Short mmCIF file of C-alpha atoms in Angstrom, two decimals:
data_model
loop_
_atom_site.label_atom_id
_atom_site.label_comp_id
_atom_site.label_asym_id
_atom_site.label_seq_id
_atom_site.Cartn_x
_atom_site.Cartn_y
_atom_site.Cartn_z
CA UNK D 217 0.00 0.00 0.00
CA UNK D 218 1.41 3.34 -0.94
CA UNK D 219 0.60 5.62 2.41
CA UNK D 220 1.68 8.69 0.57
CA UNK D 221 -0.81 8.23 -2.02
CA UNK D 222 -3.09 7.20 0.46
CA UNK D 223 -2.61 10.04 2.57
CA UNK D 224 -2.62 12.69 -0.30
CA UNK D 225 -5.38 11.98 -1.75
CA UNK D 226 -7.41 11.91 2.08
CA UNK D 227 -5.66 15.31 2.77
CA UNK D 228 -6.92 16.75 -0.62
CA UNK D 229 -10.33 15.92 -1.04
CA UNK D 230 -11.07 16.78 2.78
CA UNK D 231 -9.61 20.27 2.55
CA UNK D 232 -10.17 21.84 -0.19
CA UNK D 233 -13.35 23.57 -0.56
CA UNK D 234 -16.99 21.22 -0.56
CA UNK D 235 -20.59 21.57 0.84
CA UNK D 236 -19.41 21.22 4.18
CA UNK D 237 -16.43 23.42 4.53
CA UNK D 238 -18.18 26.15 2.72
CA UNK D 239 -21.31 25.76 5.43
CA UNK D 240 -18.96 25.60 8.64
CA UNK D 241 -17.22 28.50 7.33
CA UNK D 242 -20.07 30.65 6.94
CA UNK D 243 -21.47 29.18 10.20
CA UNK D 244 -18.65 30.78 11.98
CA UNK D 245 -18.52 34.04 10.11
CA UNK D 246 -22.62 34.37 10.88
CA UNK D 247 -23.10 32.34 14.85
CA UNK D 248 -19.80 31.99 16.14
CA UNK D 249 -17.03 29.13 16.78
CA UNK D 250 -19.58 27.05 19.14
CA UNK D 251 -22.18 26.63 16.38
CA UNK D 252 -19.62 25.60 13.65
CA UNK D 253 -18.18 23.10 15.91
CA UNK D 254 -21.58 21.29 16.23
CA UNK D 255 -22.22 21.04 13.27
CA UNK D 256 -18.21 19.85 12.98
CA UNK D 257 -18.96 17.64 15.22
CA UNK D 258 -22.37 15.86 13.52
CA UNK D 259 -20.39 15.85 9.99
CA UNK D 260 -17.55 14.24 11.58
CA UNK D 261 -19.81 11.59 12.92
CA UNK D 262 -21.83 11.54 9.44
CA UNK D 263 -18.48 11.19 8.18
CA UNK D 264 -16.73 8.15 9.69
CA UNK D 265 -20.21 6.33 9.60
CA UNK D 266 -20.05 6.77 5.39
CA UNK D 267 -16.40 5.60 5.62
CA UNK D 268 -17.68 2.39 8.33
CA UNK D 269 -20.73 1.32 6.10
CA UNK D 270 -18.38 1.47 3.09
CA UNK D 271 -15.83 -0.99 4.57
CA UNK D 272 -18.58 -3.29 5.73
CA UNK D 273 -21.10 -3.03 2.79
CA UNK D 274 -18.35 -2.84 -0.04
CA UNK D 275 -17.99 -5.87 -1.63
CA UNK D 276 -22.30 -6.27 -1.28
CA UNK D 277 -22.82 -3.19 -2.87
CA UNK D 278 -20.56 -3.52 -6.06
CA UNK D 279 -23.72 -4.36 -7.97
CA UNK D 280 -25.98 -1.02 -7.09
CA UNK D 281 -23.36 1.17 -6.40
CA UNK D 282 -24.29 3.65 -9.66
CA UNK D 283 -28.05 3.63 -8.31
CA UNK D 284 -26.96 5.00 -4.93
CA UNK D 285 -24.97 7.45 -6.30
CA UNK D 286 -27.58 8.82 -8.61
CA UNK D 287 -30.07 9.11 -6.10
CA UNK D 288 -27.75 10.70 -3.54
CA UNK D 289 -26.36 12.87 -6.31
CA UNK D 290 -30.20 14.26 -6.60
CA UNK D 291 -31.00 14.42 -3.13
CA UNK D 292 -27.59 16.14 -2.71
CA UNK D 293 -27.91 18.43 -5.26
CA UNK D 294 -31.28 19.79 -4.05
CA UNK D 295 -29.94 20.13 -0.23
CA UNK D 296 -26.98 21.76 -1.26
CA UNK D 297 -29.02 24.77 -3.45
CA UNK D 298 -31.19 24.79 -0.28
CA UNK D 299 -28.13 25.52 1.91
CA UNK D 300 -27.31 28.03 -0.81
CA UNK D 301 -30.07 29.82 -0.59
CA UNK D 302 -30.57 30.09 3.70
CA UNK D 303 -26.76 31.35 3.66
CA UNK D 304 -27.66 33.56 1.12
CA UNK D 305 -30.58 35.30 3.17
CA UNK D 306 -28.74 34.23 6.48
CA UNK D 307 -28.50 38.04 7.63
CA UNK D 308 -31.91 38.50 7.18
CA UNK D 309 -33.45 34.89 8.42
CA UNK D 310 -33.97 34.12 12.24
CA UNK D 311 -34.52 30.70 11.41
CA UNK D 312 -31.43 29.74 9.64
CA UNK D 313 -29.41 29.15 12.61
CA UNK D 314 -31.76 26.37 13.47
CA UNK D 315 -31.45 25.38 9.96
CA UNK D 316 -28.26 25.38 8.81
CA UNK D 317 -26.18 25.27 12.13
CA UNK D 318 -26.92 22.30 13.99
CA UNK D 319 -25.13 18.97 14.99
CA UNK D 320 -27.90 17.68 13.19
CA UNK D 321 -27.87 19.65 10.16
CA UNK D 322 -23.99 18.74 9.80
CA UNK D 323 -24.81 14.93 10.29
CA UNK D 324 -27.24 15.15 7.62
CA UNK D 325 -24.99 16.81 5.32
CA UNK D 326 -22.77 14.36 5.26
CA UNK D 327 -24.87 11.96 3.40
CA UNK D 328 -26.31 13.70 1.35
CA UNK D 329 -23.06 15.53 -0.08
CA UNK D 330 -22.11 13.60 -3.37
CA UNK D 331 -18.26 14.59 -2.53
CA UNK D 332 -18.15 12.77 0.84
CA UNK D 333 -20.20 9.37 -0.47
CA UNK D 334 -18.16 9.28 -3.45
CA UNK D 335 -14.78 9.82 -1.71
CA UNK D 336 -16.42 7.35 1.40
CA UNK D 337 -17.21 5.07 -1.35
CA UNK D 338 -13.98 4.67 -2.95
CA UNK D 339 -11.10 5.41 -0.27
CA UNK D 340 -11.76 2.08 1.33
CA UNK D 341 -11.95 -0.23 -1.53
CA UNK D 342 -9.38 1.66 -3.78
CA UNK D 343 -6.48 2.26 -1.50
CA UNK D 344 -7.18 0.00 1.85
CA UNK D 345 -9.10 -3.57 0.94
CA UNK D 346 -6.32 -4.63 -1.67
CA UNK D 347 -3.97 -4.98 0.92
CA UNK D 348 -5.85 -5.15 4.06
CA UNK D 349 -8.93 -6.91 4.94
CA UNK D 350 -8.38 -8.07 8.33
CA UNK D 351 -12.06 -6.15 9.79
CA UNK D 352 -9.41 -4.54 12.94
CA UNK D 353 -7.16 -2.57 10.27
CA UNK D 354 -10.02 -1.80 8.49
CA UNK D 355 -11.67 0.03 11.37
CA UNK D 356 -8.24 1.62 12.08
CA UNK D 357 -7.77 2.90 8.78
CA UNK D 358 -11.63 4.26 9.10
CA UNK D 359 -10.74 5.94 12.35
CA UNK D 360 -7.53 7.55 10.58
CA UNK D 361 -9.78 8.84 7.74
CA UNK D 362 -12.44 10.25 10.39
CA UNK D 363 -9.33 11.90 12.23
CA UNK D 364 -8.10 13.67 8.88
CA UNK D 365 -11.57 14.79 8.22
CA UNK D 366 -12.19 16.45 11.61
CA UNK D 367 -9.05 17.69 11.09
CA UNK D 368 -10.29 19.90 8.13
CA UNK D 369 -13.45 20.54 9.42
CA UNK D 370 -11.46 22.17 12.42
CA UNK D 371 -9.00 24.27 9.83
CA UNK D 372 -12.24 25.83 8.70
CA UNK D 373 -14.11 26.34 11.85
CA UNK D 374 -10.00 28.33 12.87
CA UNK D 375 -9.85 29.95 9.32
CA UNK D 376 -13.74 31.40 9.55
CA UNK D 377 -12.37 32.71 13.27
CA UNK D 378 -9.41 34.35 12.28
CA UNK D 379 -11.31 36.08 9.45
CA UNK D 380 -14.35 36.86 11.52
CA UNK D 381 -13.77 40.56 11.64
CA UNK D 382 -13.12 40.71 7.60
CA UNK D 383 -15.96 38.50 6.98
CA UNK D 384 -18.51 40.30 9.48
CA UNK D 385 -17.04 43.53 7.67
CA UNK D 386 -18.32 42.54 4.24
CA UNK D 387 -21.15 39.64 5.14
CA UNK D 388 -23.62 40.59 2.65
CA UNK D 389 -20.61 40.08 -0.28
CA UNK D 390 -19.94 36.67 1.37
CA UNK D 391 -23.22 35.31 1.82
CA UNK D 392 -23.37 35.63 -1.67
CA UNK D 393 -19.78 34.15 -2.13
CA UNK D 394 -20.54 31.42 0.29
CA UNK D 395 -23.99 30.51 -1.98
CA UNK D 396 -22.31 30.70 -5.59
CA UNK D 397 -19.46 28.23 -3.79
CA UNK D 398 -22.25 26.12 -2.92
CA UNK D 399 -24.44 26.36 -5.80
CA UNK D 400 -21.03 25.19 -7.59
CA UNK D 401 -20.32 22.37 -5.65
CA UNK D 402 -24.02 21.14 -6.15
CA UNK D 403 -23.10 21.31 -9.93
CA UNK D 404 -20.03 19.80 -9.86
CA UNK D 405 -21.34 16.84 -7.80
CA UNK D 406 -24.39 16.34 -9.39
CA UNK D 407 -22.65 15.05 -12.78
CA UNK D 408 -24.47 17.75 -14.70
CA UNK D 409 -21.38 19.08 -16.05
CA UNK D 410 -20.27 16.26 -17.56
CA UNK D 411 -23.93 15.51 -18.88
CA UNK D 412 -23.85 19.30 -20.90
CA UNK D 413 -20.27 18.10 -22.22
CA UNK D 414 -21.56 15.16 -24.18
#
């Protein structure tokens, strides 16, 4: 097993910019450090869960695997434009915070968001079950993954603090920065893309 690879490839997809980062950034910018980390806390959660059931479940689910991800693809889509749009009008909505911002919210997220069940889907059985199968070292190397991910959910939840002032400064201008990321991501993961380039 090539760790480096391994590692690289965990490091980059749960960093860079997705449905979730984007949402606990502009949960911190809007309710503060203790709200992001809730919701940090339920996608984390969400998170390792995905990464458990695909470990488990892989080798059963080899046959419906492109049904799953179409209908999570839809079902992600449409959450992700409806996060879009209550972080668009988050200034103005009272409810969004119980919307958008909760341990619960985050949890749900997670599943839904056609980054984390594809990358969930094919970590495990791309770069772990060739080599290891043993059901102990697969649960380690699920815990590892979790770890990294919580990890990145954290650098946001810091990055969204440090900026606070910046972001509170201009919040109308990131709202709308925070949505068209969003609205983006639900794109990108949806497959539509690649449906208009055919």
């Amino acid at each position: 097993m090539n760790i480096t690879s391994f590692l690289i490839y965990c490091v980059i997809v749960t960093f860079t910019p997705g449905p979730t980062n984007i949402v606990i950034l502009s949960t911190v910018q809007g309710f503060g450090i203790k709200k992001a980390m809730g919701y940090s806390y339920g996608a984390t959660i969400a998170f390792g869960a995905l990464l458990a059931i695909s470990a488990i479940l892989n080798t059963m689910l080899v046959a419906v695997i492109p049904k799953i991800l179409i209908v999570m693809q839809i079902i992600g889509t449409l959450y992700i434009l409806y996060l879009a749009y209550q972080i668009y009008k988050m200034d103005t909505s009272g409810s969004t915070e119980k919307q958008v911002t909760t341990f619960r919210s985050g949890f749900i997220m997670q599943f839904v968001n056609p980054k984390v069940v594809l990358f969930t889907m094919t970590v495990i059985p791309s770069f772990v079950m060739p080599y290891y199968t043993d059901p102990r070292l697969l649960a380690i190397f699920v815990a590892i993954i979790t770890a990294i991910g919580f990890l990145a959910f954290v650098t946001w939840v810091l990055f969204g603090a440090i900026f606070k002032e910046i972001l509170m400064k201009y919040q109308k201008l990131v709202n709308v920065s925070m949505s068209l990321f969003l609205i983006y991501s639900a794109i990108m993961g949806s497959g539509l893309v690649e449906l208009i380039g055919r």
